[in-house]
Each structure stands twice: as structure tokens, then as C-alpha cells.
């Protein structure tokens, strides 16, 4: 019921606040980084980057983990870190998004010093504009199912982010109701329908 005609970009990073380890009974001899990290994350997460664009959902930033690596109840940790991921639309590039993040974090500088490190595996946002490719696949889907597919850029990243550097690319496949779950599966009927759609598309695209 949907063709992916593009994907949002993906940018990940880690924020680390360093304090001073010590005993909880003597807090004046230590410097707890956890409250400081909370202030930093509040500054980062209290603003919506954008409202979305014609083809893309709003950019969203999600905190995915907060870690101190501290198994003890009576020790103030030396450092605390948080990891985040941003799925961004065509309002941004990776570089402009980094500048936005760092501008937001400037509001938390009074919490104390912290560091931010970005993961090297950045996925750029892209949108396919090949009318012949999209129209032919849409017609093949409607011919086999009677349903006109929606054109979507939602969801996660995929290998299309590499293929788009060499040729126009769209994505269409099985319905993922159980994706990434235990006992992930699809129906045989869906496989049969998908095969028929692919065959019809290939016949129409190369004739």
C-alpha cells in the first residue's frame, strides 16, 4: 500500500559529562555528573527542530540511552553519558543539523563542561524524483491489487541510501507487521502478490 520514494537522514551522537568520583556521604568532595547531564538533555530535547516538509515527516531527536556504568549504591560516578539519534528531513544537511544541536546545547553550558561526539555512519536524506520509475511501479501495484499506493518517505534507513548515488531508487516490498520481532514472518499470499507485482513492473518498465 506504499512506495518509499525517499528516506530521512540519520545522525547519531554521544554526550558525555565528566565529574569527580566520590562517596555519596561526602558530596562536597565529589562532583556528580548525572544532574548536569539531565540539564544538558533537557536543553536538547525541549524544542522541535521543524514542522516537516512537503514530502517528509518532522525531524525527531530521540535520547536512546543514558549510562553511568555504576553498579554501586554509595559511589558518585566519575562520568555520565547519553546517546541520541536524529531522523532528519530535507530541511537539513548533516552539517546544518550539527550546528542546530550545538546551538541548543549552548543553553546548557551553565551545567558545566561536556563533550559531544558524532558517529561516523551518517545517512543523508534523499528524495527520488523519477516520475517514470514511480508511475510505472504505482501502475503495476494497482493493476495487481486494485489499490493505488501512497508515496512515502517514512520509516528507517535502508540500503537505498547507497544505491541512490548511482541511479534513481524507490522501495517496495512486503508488509512488515512483525519486523524485528521474534518469529518474524509473512504470509504466502503476500509473497505471491509481491512476485506478481514485480513481474508486471518489469514487463512495463522495460518494454
mmCIF file with all atom_site columns, C-alpha atoms in Angstrom:
data_model
loop_
_atom_site.group_PDB
_atom_site.id
_atom_site.type_symbol
_atom_site.label_atom_id
_atom_site.label_alt_id
_atom_site.label_comp_id
_atom_site.label_asym_id
_atom_site.label_entity_id
_atom_site.label_seq_id
_atom_site.pdbx_PDB_ins_code
_atom_site.Cartn_x
_atom_site.Cartn_y
_atom_site.Cartn_z
_atom_site.occupancy
_atom_site.B_iso_or_equiv
_atom_site.pdbx_formal_charge
_atom_site.auth_seq_id
_atom_site.auth_comp_id
_atom_site.auth_asym_id
_atom_site.auth_atom_id
_atom_site.pdbx_PDB_model_num
ATOM 1   C CA . UNK A 1 1   ? 0.000  0.000   0.000   1.00 0.00 ? 1   UNK A CA 1
ATOM 2   C CA . UNK A 1 2   ? 3.028  2.324   -0.078  1.00 0.00 ? 2   UNK A CA 1
ATOM 3   C CA . UNK A 1 3   ? 6.128  3.030   -2.144  1.00 0.00 ? 3   UNK A CA 1
ATOM 4   C CA . UNK A 1 4   ? 9.149  4.547   -0.443  1.00 0.00 ? 4   UNK A CA 1
ATOM 5   C CA . UNK A 1 5   ? 10.351 7.402   -2.638  1.00 0.00 ? 5   UNK A CA 1
ATOM 6   C CA . UNK A 1 6   ? 12.953 8.704   -0.199  1.00 0.00 ? 6   UNK A CA 1
ATOM 7   C CA . UNK A 1 7   ? 14.270 8.443   3.327   1.00 0.00 ? 7   UNK A CA 1
ATOM 8   C CA . UNK A 1 8   ? 15.024 10.808  6.138   1.00 0.00 ? 8   UNK A CA 1
ATOM 9   C CA . UNK A 1 9   ? 18.637 11.170  7.162   1.00 0.00 ? 9   UNK A CA 1
ATOM 10  C CA . UNK A 1 10  ? 20.076 9.665   10.342  1.00 0.00 ? 10  UNK A CA 1
ATOM 11  C CA . UNK A 1 11  ? 22.617 11.272  12.672  1.00 0.00 ? 11  UNK A CA 1
ATOM 12  C CA . UNK A 1 12  ? 23.786 9.749   15.974  1.00 0.00 ? 12  UNK A CA 1
ATOM 13  C CA . UNK A 1 13  ? 25.936 11.103  18.757  1.00 0.00 ? 13  UNK A CA 1
ATOM 14  C CA . UNK A 1 14  ? 27.052 10.730  22.361  1.00 0.00 ? 14  UNK A CA 1
ATOM 15  C CA . UNK A 1 15  ? 27.122 13.461  25.013  1.00 0.00 ? 15  UNK A CA 1
ATOM 16  C CA . UNK A 1 16  ? 29.487 12.929  27.935  1.00 0.00 ? 16  UNK A CA 1
ATOM 17  C CA . UNK A 1 17  ? 29.637 14.915  31.162  1.00 0.00 ? 17  UNK A CA 1
ATOM 18  C CA . UNK A 1 18  ? 32.682 14.350  33.361  1.00 0.00 ? 18  UNK A CA 1
ATOM 19  C CA . UNK A 1 19  ? 32.557 14.978  37.100  1.00 0.00 ? 19  UNK A CA 1
ATOM 20  C CA . UNK A 1 20  ? 34.565 13.705  40.024  1.00 0.00 ? 20  UNK A CA 1
ATOM 21  C CA . UNK A 1 21  ? 34.037 10.313  41.624  1.00 0.00 ? 21  UNK A CA 1
ATOM 22  C CA . UNK A 1 22  ? 33.420 10.175  45.360  1.00 0.00 ? 22  UNK A CA 1
ATOM 23  C CA . UNK A 1 23  ? 31.427 8.754   48.256  1.00 0.00 ? 23  UNK A CA 1
ATOM 24  C CA . UNK A 1 24  ? 27.763 9.733   48.448  1.00 0.00 ? 24  UNK A CA 1
ATOM 25  C CA . UNK A 1 25  ? 28.181 10.561  52.152  1.00 0.00 ? 25  UNK A CA 1
ATOM 26  C CA . UNK A 1 26  ? 30.764 13.210  51.247  1.00 0.00 ? 26  UNK A CA 1
ATOM 27  C CA . UNK A 1 27  ? 29.274 15.013  48.231  1.00 0.00 ? 27  UNK A CA 1
ATOM 28  C CA . UNK A 1 28  ? 31.370 18.111  48.872  1.00 0.00 ? 28  UNK A CA 1
ATOM 29  C CA . UNK A 1 29  ? 34.430 16.056  47.897  1.00 0.00 ? 29  UNK A CA 1
ATOM 30  C CA . UNK A 1 30  ? 32.888 14.890  44.624  1.00 0.00 ? 30  UNK A CA 1
ATOM 31  C CA . UNK A 1 31  ? 31.188 16.354  41.568  1.00 0.00 ? 31  UNK A CA 1
ATOM 32  C CA . UNK A 1 32  ? 28.137 14.418  40.418  1.00 0.00 ? 32  UNK A CA 1
ATOM 33  C CA . UNK A 1 33  ? 27.813 14.481  36.602  1.00 0.00 ? 33  UNK A CA 1
ATOM 34  C CA . UNK A 1 34  ? 24.304 12.981  36.485  1.00 0.00 ? 34  UNK A CA 1
ATOM 35  C CA . UNK A 1 35  ? 22.270 16.121  37.370  1.00 0.00 ? 35  UNK A CA 1
ATOM 36  C CA . UNK A 1 36  ? 24.379 18.059  34.890  1.00 0.00 ? 36  UNK A CA 1
ATOM 37  C CA . UNK A 1 37  ? 23.660 15.543  32.135  1.00 0.00 ? 37  UNK A CA 1
ATOM 38  C CA . UNK A 1 38  ? 19.939 15.831  32.886  1.00 0.00 ? 38  UNK A CA 1
ATOM 39  C CA . UNK A 1 39  ? 20.136 19.611  32.321  1.00 0.00 ? 39  UNK A CA 1
ATOM 40  C CA . UNK A 1 40  ? 22.004 19.097  29.065  1.00 0.00 ? 40  UNK A CA 1
ATOM 41  C CA . UNK A 1 41  ? 19.425 16.613  27.778  1.00 0.00 ? 41  UNK A CA 1
ATOM 42  C CA . UNK A 1 42  ? 16.581 18.945  28.771  1.00 0.00 ? 42  UNK A CA 1
ATOM 43  C CA . UNK A 1 43  ? 18.145 21.703  26.679  1.00 0.00 ? 43  UNK A CA 1
ATOM 44  C CA . UNK A 1 44  ? 18.483 19.359  23.733  1.00 0.00 ? 44  UNK A CA 1
ATOM 45  C CA . UNK A 1 45  ? 15.037 17.808  23.890  1.00 0.00 ? 45  UNK A CA 1
ATOM 46  C CA . UNK A 1 46  ? 12.744 20.742  24.642  1.00 0.00 ? 46  UNK A CA 1
ATOM 47  C CA . UNK A 1 47  ? 12.483 22.112  21.087  1.00 0.00 ? 47  UNK A CA 1
ATOM 48  C CA . UNK A 1 48  ? 11.038 20.682  17.866  1.00 0.00 ? 48  UNK A CA 1
ATOM 49  C CA . UNK A 1 49  ? 13.584 21.112  15.054  1.00 0.00 ? 49  UNK A CA 1
ATOM 50  C CA . UNK A 1 50  ? 10.949 21.696  12.345  1.00 0.00 ? 50  UNK A CA 1
ATOM 51  C CA . UNK A 1 51  ? 7.342  21.048  11.379  1.00 0.00 ? 51  UNK A CA 1
ATOM 52  C CA . UNK A 1 52  ? 8.022  18.742  8.452   1.00 0.00 ? 52  UNK A CA 1
ATOM 53  C CA . UNK A 1 53  ? 8.104  19.431  4.712   1.00 0.00 ? 53  UNK A CA 1
ATOM 54  C CA . UNK A 1 54  ? 6.041  18.547  1.656   1.00 0.00 ? 54  UNK A CA 1
ATOM 55  C CA . UNK A 1 55  ? 7.416  15.010  1.414   1.00 0.00 ? 55  UNK A CA 1
ATOM 56  C CA . UNK A 1 56  ? 8.854  14.363  4.879   1.00 0.00 ? 56  UNK A CA 1
ATOM 57  C CA . UNK A 1 57  ? 7.729  13.997  8.469   1.00 0.00 ? 57  UNK A CA 1
ATOM 58  C CA . UNK A 1 58  ? 9.057  16.414  11.099  1.00 0.00 ? 58  UNK A CA 1
ATOM 59  C CA . UNK A 1 59  ? 12.610 15.842  12.216  1.00 0.00 ? 59  UNK A CA 1
ATOM 60  C CA . UNK A 1 60  ? 12.736 13.989  15.540  1.00 0.00 ? 60  UNK A CA 1
ATOM 61  C CA . UNK A 1 61  ? 15.523 13.666  18.068  1.00 0.00 ? 61  UNK A CA 1
ATOM 62  C CA . UNK A 1 62  ? 15.362 10.725  20.455  1.00 0.00 ? 62  UNK A CA 1
ATOM 63  C CA . UNK A 1 63  ? 17.516 10.004  23.504  1.00 0.00 ? 63  UNK A CA 1
ATOM 64  C CA . UNK A 1 64  ? 18.178 6.262   23.205  1.00 0.00 ? 64  UNK A CA 1
ATOM 65  C CA . UNK A 1 65  ? 20.295 5.567   26.287  1.00 0.00 ? 65  UNK A CA 1
ATOM 66  C CA . UNK A 1 66  ? 21.648 7.154   29.459  1.00 0.00 ? 66  UNK A CA 1
ATOM 67  C CA . UNK A 1 67  ? 24.629 5.397   31.051  1.00 0.00 ? 67  UNK A CA 1
ATOM 68  C CA . UNK A 1 68  ? 26.901 5.832   34.056  1.00 0.00 ? 68  UNK A CA 1
ATOM 69  C CA . UNK A 1 69  ? 28.274 2.299   34.357  1.00 0.00 ? 69  UNK A CA 1
ATOM 70  C CA . UNK A 1 70  ? 27.919 2.438   38.115  1.00 0.00 ? 70  UNK A CA 1
ATOM 71  C CA . UNK A 1 71  ? 26.958 -0.776  39.972  1.00 0.00 ? 71  UNK A CA 1
ATOM 72  C CA . UNK A 1 72  ? 27.427 0.761   43.444  1.00 0.00 ? 72  UNK A CA 1
ATOM 73  C CA . UNK A 1 73  ? 24.778 2.477   45.588  1.00 0.00 ? 73  UNK A CA 1
ATOM 74  C CA . UNK A 1 74  ? 27.206 4.578   47.583  1.00 0.00 ? 74  UNK A CA 1
ATOM 75  C CA . UNK A 1 75  ? 29.507 5.962   44.881  1.00 0.00 ? 75  UNK A CA 1
ATOM 76  C CA . UNK A 1 76  ? 29.049 9.160   42.906  1.00 0.00 ? 76  UNK A CA 1
ATOM 77  C CA . UNK A 1 77  ? 30.164 8.286   39.336  1.00 0.00 ? 77  UNK A CA 1
ATOM 78  C CA . UNK A 1 78  ? 33.025 9.923   37.532  1.00 0.00 ? 78  UNK A CA 1
ATOM 79  C CA . UNK A 1 79  ? 31.106 10.475  34.286  1.00 0.00 ? 79  UNK A CA 1
ATOM 80  C CA . UNK A 1 80  ? 27.683 10.123  32.702  1.00 0.00 ? 80  UNK A CA 1
ATOM 81  C CA . UNK A 1 81  ? 26.807 9.852   29.034  1.00 0.00 ? 81  UNK A CA 1
ATOM 82  C CA . UNK A 1 82  ? 23.770 9.773   26.809  1.00 0.00 ? 82  UNK A CA 1
ATOM 83  C CA . UNK A 1 83  ? 23.334 8.607   23.236  1.00 0.00 ? 83  UNK A CA 1
ATOM 84  C CA . UNK A 1 84  ? 20.866 10.138  20.793  1.00 0.00 ? 84  UNK A CA 1
ATOM 85  C CA . UNK A 1 85  ? 19.663 9.637   17.241  1.00 0.00 ? 85  UNK A CA 1
ATOM 86  C CA . UNK A 1 86  ? 18.091 12.219  14.936  1.00 0.00 ? 86  UNK A CA 1
ATOM 87  C CA . UNK A 1 87  ? 15.977 11.324  11.916  1.00 0.00 ? 87  UNK A CA 1
ATOM 88  C CA . UNK A 1 88  ? 16.009 14.489  9.823   1.00 0.00 ? 88  UNK A CA 1
ATOM 89  C CA . UNK A 1 89  ? 14.158 15.690  6.745   1.00 0.00 ? 89  UNK A CA 1
ATOM 90  C CA . UNK A 1 90  ? 15.219 17.772  3.751   1.00 0.00 ? 90  UNK A CA 1
ATOM 91  C CA . UNK A 1 91  ? 15.219 20.955  5.813   1.00 0.00 ? 91  UNK A CA 1
ATOM 92  C CA . UNK A 1 92  ? 18.667 19.876  6.963   1.00 0.00 ? 92  UNK A CA 1
ATOM 93  C CA . UNK A 1 93  ? 22.022 18.509  5.982   1.00 0.00 ? 93  UNK A CA 1
ATOM 94  C CA . UNK A 1 94  ? 24.165 16.634  8.485   1.00 0.00 ? 94  UNK A CA 1
ATOM 95  C CA . UNK A 1 95  ? 26.306 19.741  8.974   1.00 0.00 ? 95  UNK A CA 1
ATOM 96  C CA . UNK A 1 96  ? 23.445 22.207  9.499   1.00 0.00 ? 96  UNK A CA 1
ATOM 97  C CA . UNK A 1 97  ? 21.824 19.761  11.892  1.00 0.00 ? 97  UNK A CA 1
ATOM 98  C CA . UNK A 1 98  ? 25.028 19.508  13.920  1.00 0.00 ? 98  UNK A CA 1
ATOM 99  C CA . UNK A 1 99  ? 25.085 23.308  14.170  1.00 0.00 ? 99  UNK A CA 1
ATOM 100 C CA . UNK A 1 100 ? 21.466 23.284  15.382  1.00 0.00 ? 100 UNK A CA 1
ATOM 101 C CA . UNK A 1 101 ? 22.274 20.655  18.029  1.00 0.00 ? 101 UNK A CA 1
ATOM 102 C CA . UNK A 1 102 ? 25.294 22.575  19.258  1.00 0.00 ? 102 UNK A CA 1
ATOM 103 C CA . UNK A 1 103 ? 23.299 25.821  19.395  1.00 0.00 ? 103 UNK A CA 1
ATOM 104 C CA . UNK A 1 104 ? 20.700 24.076  21.570  1.00 0.00 ? 104 UNK A CA 1
ATOM 105 C CA . UNK A 1 105 ? 23.433 22.703  23.812  1.00 0.00 ? 105 UNK A CA 1
ATOM 106 C CA . UNK A 1 106 ? 24.825 26.204  24.305  1.00 0.00 ? 106 UNK A CA 1
ATOM 107 C CA . UNK A 1 107 ? 21.791 26.806  26.520  1.00 0.00 ? 107 UNK A CA 1
ATOM 108 C CA . UNK A 1 108 ? 23.155 24.178  28.919  1.00 0.00 ? 108 UNK A CA 1
ATOM 109 C CA . UNK A 1 109 ? 26.723 25.429  29.219  1.00 0.00 ? 109 UNK A CA 1
ATOM 110 C CA . UNK A 1 110 ? 25.989 26.661  32.751  1.00 0.00 ? 110 UNK A CA 1
ATOM 111 C CA . UNK A 1 111 ? 25.515 22.997  33.750  1.00 0.00 ? 111 UNK A CA 1
ATOM 112 C CA . UNK A 1 112 ? 29.240 22.534  33.368  1.00 0.00 ? 112 UNK A CA 1
ATOM 113 C CA . UNK A 1 113 ? 31.612 21.254  30.675  1.00 0.00 ? 113 UNK A CA 1
ATOM 114 C CA . UNK A 1 114 ? 30.562 18.390  28.446  1.00 0.00 ? 114 UNK A CA 1
ATOM 115 C CA . UNK A 1 115 ? 31.644 16.814  25.192  1.00 0.00 ? 115 UNK A CA 1
ATOM 116 C CA . UNK A 1 116 ? 29.689 15.662  22.147  1.00 0.00 ? 116 UNK A CA 1
ATOM 117 C CA . UNK A 1 117 ? 30.960 13.063  19.674  1.00 0.00 ? 117 UNK A CA 1
ATOM 118 C CA . UNK A 1 118 ? 29.122 12.142  16.476  1.00 0.00 ? 118 UNK A CA 1
ATOM 119 C CA . UNK A 1 119 ? 29.089 8.669   14.991  1.00 0.00 ? 119 UNK A CA 1
ATOM 120 C CA . UNK A 1 120 ? 30.806 8.483   11.588  1.00 0.00 ? 120 UNK A CA 1
ATOM 121 C CA . UNK A 1 121 ? 27.983 6.471   9.979   1.00 0.00 ? 121 UNK A CA 1
ATOM 122 C CA . UNK A 1 122 ? 25.713 9.291   8.805   1.00 0.00 ? 122 UNK A CA 1
ATOM 123 C CA . UNK A 1 123 ? 22.844 8.576   6.411   1.00 0.00 ? 123 UNK A CA 1
ATOM 124 C CA . UNK A 1 124 ? 21.924 11.538  4.210   1.00 0.00 ? 124 UNK A CA 1
ATOM 125 C CA . UNK A 1 125 ? 18.319 12.458  3.465   1.00 0.00 ? 125 UNK A CA 1
ATOM 126 C CA . UNK A 1 126 ? 17.231 11.848  -0.132  1.00 0.00 ? 126 UNK A CA 1
ATOM 127 C CA . UNK A 1 127 ? 14.158 12.077  -2.345  1.00 0.00 ? 127 UNK A CA 1
ATOM 128 C CA . UNK A 1 128 ? 13.711 10.282  -5.689  1.00 0.00 ? 128 UNK A CA 1
ATOM 129 C CA . UNK A 1 129 ? 12.071 12.399  -8.389  1.00 0.00 ? 129 UNK A CA 1
ATOM 130 C CA . UNK A 1 130 ? 11.932 9.859   -11.251 1.00 0.00 ? 130 UNK A CA 1
ATOM 131 C CA . UNK A 1 131 ? 8.335  10.105  -12.483 1.00 0.00 ? 131 UNK A CA 1
ATOM 132 C CA . UNK A 1 132 ? 8.721  7.194   -14.909 1.00 0.00 ? 132 UNK A CA 1
ATOM 133 C CA . UNK A 1 133 ? 10.012 4.864   -12.188 1.00 0.00 ? 133 UNK A CA 1
ATOM 134 C CA . UNK A 1 134 ? 7.407  5.870   -9.614  1.00 0.00 ? 134 UNK A CA 1
ATOM 135 C CA . UNK A 1 135 ? 4.477  5.975   -12.031 1.00 0.00 ? 135 UNK A CA 1
ATOM 136 C CA . UNK A 1 136 ? 5.302  2.578   -13.556 1.00 0.00 ? 136 UNK A CA 1
ATOM 137 C CA . UNK A 1 137 ? 5.589  0.869   -10.180 1.00 0.00 ? 137 UNK A CA 1
ATOM 138 C CA . UNK A 1 138 ? 2.400  2.541   -8.940  1.00 0.00 ? 138 UNK A CA 1
ATOM 139 C CA . UNK A 1 139 ? 0.517  1.327   -12.014 1.00 0.00 ? 139 UNK A CA 1
ATOM 140 C CA . UNK A 1 140 ? 1.841  -2.221  -11.568 1.00 0.00 ? 140 UNK A CA 1
ATOM 141 C CA . UNK A 1 141 ? 0.722  -2.310  -7.937  1.00 0.00 ? 141 UNK A CA 1
ATOM 142 C CA . UNK A 1 142 ? -2.732 -1.001  -8.787  1.00 0.00 ? 142 UNK A CA 1
ATOM 143 C CA . UNK A 1 143 ? -3.075 -3.478  -11.660 1.00 0.00 ? 143 UNK A CA 1
ATOM 144 C CA . UNK A 1 144 ? -2.322 -6.453  -9.386  1.00 0.00 ? 144 UNK A CA 1
ATOM 145 C CA . UNK A 1 145 ? -4.061 -5.348  -6.182  1.00 0.00 ? 145 UNK A CA 1
ATOM 146 C CA . UNK A 1 146 ? -6.655 -2.755  -7.181  1.00 0.00 ? 146 UNK A CA 1
ATOM 147 C CA . UNK A 1 147 ? -5.072 -0.337  -4.697  1.00 0.00 ? 147 UNK A CA 1
ATOM 148 C CA . UNK A 1 148 ? -3.239 2.851   -5.602  1.00 0.00 ? 148 UNK A CA 1
ATOM 149 C CA . UNK A 1 149 ? -0.179 3.033   -3.326  1.00 0.00 ? 149 UNK A CA 1
ATOM 150 C CA . UNK A 1 150 ? 0.730  6.053   -1.225  1.00 0.00 ? 150 UNK A CA 1
ATOM 151 C CA . UNK A 1 151 ? 4.115  7.684   -1.797  1.00 0.00 ? 151 UNK A CA 1
ATOM 152 C CA . UNK A 1 152 ? 6.024  7.700   1.471   1.00 0.00 ? 152 UNK A CA 1
ATOM 153 C CA . UNK A 1 153 ? 9.362  8.687   2.973   1.00 0.00 ? 153 UNK A CA 1
ATOM 154 C CA . UNK A 1 154 ? 8.619  7.301   6.434   1.00 0.00 ? 154 UNK A CA 1
ATOM 155 C CA . UNK A 1 155 ? 10.415 4.573   8.310   1.00 0.00 ? 155 UNK A CA 1
ATOM 156 C CA . UNK A 1 156 ? 14.063 3.889   8.978   1.00 0.00 ? 156 UNK A CA 1
ATOM 157 C CA . UNK A 1 157 ? 17.133 3.884   6.793   1.00 0.00 ? 157 UNK A CA 1
ATOM 158 C CA . UNK A 1 158 ? 17.825 1.253   4.145   1.00 0.00 ? 158 UNK A CA 1
ATOM 159 C CA . UNK A 1 159 ? 20.377 0.276   1.502   1.00 0.00 ? 159 UNK A CA 1
ATOM 160 C CA . UNK A 1 160 ? 18.640 2.743   -0.812  1.00 0.00 ? 160 UNK A CA 1
ATOM 161 C CA . UNK A 1 161 ? 20.881 5.404   0.740   1.00 0.00 ? 161 UNK A CA 1
ATOM 162 C CA . UNK A 1 162 ? 23.792 3.789   -1.112  1.00 0.00 ? 162 UNK A CA 1
ATOM 163 C CA . UNK A 1 163 ? 22.005 2.897   -4.353  1.00 0.00 ? 163 UNK A CA 1
ATOM 164 C CA . UNK A 1 164 ? 20.694 6.449   -4.867  1.00 0.00 ? 164 UNK A CA 1
ATOM 165 C CA . UNK A 1 165 ? 24.265 7.590   -5.572  1.00 0.00 ? 165 UNK A CA 1
ATOM 166 C CA . UNK A 1 166 ? 24.251 5.515   -8.778  1.00 0.00 ? 166 UNK A CA 1
ATOM 167 C CA . UNK A 1 167 ? 20.671 5.564   -10.069 1.00 0.00 ? 167 UNK A CA 1
ATOM 168 C CA . UNK A 1 168 ? 17.119 6.588   -9.113  1.00 0.00 ? 168 UNK A CA 1
ATOM 169 C CA . UNK A 1 169 ? 15.734 4.253   -6.459  1.00 0.00 ? 169 UNK A CA 1
ATOM 170 C CA . UNK A 1 170 ? 12.362 3.502   -4.922  1.00 0.00 ? 170 UNK A CA 1
ATOM 171 C CA . UNK A 1 171 ? 11.448 0.778   -2.453  1.00 0.00 ? 171 UNK A CA 1
ATOM 172 C CA . UNK A 1 172 ? 8.512  -1.599  -2.425  1.00 0.00 ? 172 UNK A CA 1
ATOM 173 C CA . UNK A 1 173 ? 8.261  -4.888  -0.594  1.00 0.00 ? 173 UNK A CA 1
ATOM 174 C CA . UNK A 1 174 ? 6.399  -6.990  1.906   1.00 0.00 ? 174 UNK A CA 1
ATOM 175 C CA . UNK A 1 175 ? 4.233  -5.608  4.679   1.00 0.00 ? 175 UNK A CA 1
ATOM 176 C CA . UNK A 1 176 ? 6.348  -5.574  7.839   1.00 0.00 ? 176 UNK A CA 1
ATOM 177 C CA . UNK A 1 177 ? 3.821  -6.203  10.596  1.00 0.00 ? 177 UNK A CA 1
ATOM 178 C CA . UNK A 1 178 ? 6.270  -8.362  12.567  1.00 0.00 ? 178 UNK A CA 1
ATOM 179 C CA . UNK A 1 179 ? 9.595  -6.824  11.507  1.00 0.00 ? 179 UNK A CA 1
ATOM 180 C CA . UNK A 1 180 ? 12.409 -7.144  14.076  1.00 0.00 ? 180 UNK A CA 1
ATOM 181 C CA . UNK A 1 181 ? 10.199 -9.305  16.290  1.00 0.00 ? 181 UNK A CA 1
ATOM 182 C CA . UNK A 1 182 ? 10.674 -12.876 17.455  1.00 0.00 ? 182 UNK A CA 1
ATOM 183 C CA . UNK A 1 183 ? 9.240  -15.240 14.835  1.00 0.00 ? 183 UNK A CA 1
ATOM 184 C CA . UNK A 1 184 ? 9.186  -12.555 12.137  1.00 0.00 ? 184 UNK A CA 1
ATOM 185 C CA . UNK A 1 185 ? 7.058  -13.870 9.276   1.00 0.00 ? 185 UNK A CA 1
ATOM 186 C CA . UNK A 1 186 ? 4.964  -13.045 6.207   1.00 0.00 ? 186 UNK A CA 1
ATOM 187 C CA . UNK A 1 187 ? 2.045  -14.778 4.564   1.00 0.00 ? 187 UNK A CA 1
ATOM 188 C CA . UNK A 1 188 ? 2.466  -16.901 1.450   1.00 0.00 ? 188 UNK A CA 1
ATOM 189 C CA . UNK A 1 189 ? -0.313 -14.843 -0.164  1.00 0.00 ? 189 UNK A CA 1
ATOM 190 C CA . UNK A 1 190 ? 1.738  -11.670 0.306   1.00 0.00 ? 190 UNK A CA 1
ATOM 191 C CA . UNK A 1 191 ? 4.775  -13.322 -1.292  1.00 0.00 ? 191 UNK A CA 1
ATOM 192 C CA . UNK A 1 192 ? 2.686  -14.423 -4.266  1.00 0.00 ? 192 UNK A CA 1
ATOM 193 C CA . UNK A 1 193 ? 1.193  -10.962 -4.714  1.00 0.00 ? 193 UNK A CA 1
ATOM 194 C CA . UNK A 1 194 ? 4.581  -9.301  -4.448  1.00 0.00 ? 194 UNK A CA 1
ATOM 195 C CA . UNK A 1 195 ? 6.054  -11.598 -7.100  1.00 0.00 ? 195 UNK A CA 1
ATOM 196 C CA . UNK A 1 196 ? 3.200  -10.739 -9.450  1.00 0.00 ? 196 UNK A CA 1
ATOM 197 C CA . UNK A 1 197 ? 3.713  -7.008  -8.877  1.00 0.00 ? 197 UNK A CA 1
ATOM 198 C CA . UNK A 1 198 ? 7.441  -7.275  -9.570  1.00 0.00 ? 198 UNK A CA 1
ATOM 199 C CA . UNK A 1 199 ? 6.790  -9.209  -12.787 1.00 0.00 ? 199 UNK A CA 1
ATOM 200 C CA . UNK A 1 200 ? 4.223  -6.675  -14.008 1.00 0.00 ? 200 UNK A CA 1
ATOM 201 C CA . UNK A 1 201 ? 6.551  -3.795  -13.166 1.00 0.00 ? 201 UNK A CA 1
ATOM 202 C CA . UNK A 1 202 ? 9.493  -5.319  -15.035 1.00 0.00 ? 202 UNK A CA 1
ATOM 203 C CA . UNK A 1 203 ? 7.387  -6.036  -18.110 1.00 0.00 ? 203 UNK A CA 1
ATOM 204 C CA . UNK A 1 204 ? 6.074  -2.461  -18.221 1.00 0.00 ? 204 UNK A CA 1
ATOM 205 C CA . UNK A 1 205 ? 9.337  -0.722  -17.365 1.00 0.00 ? 205 UNK A CA 1
ATOM 206 C CA . UNK A 1 206 ? 11.477 -2.494  -19.991 1.00 0.00 ? 206 UNK A CA 1
ATOM 207 C CA . UNK A 1 207 ? 9.037  -2.777  -22.838 1.00 0.00 ? 207 UNK A CA 1
#
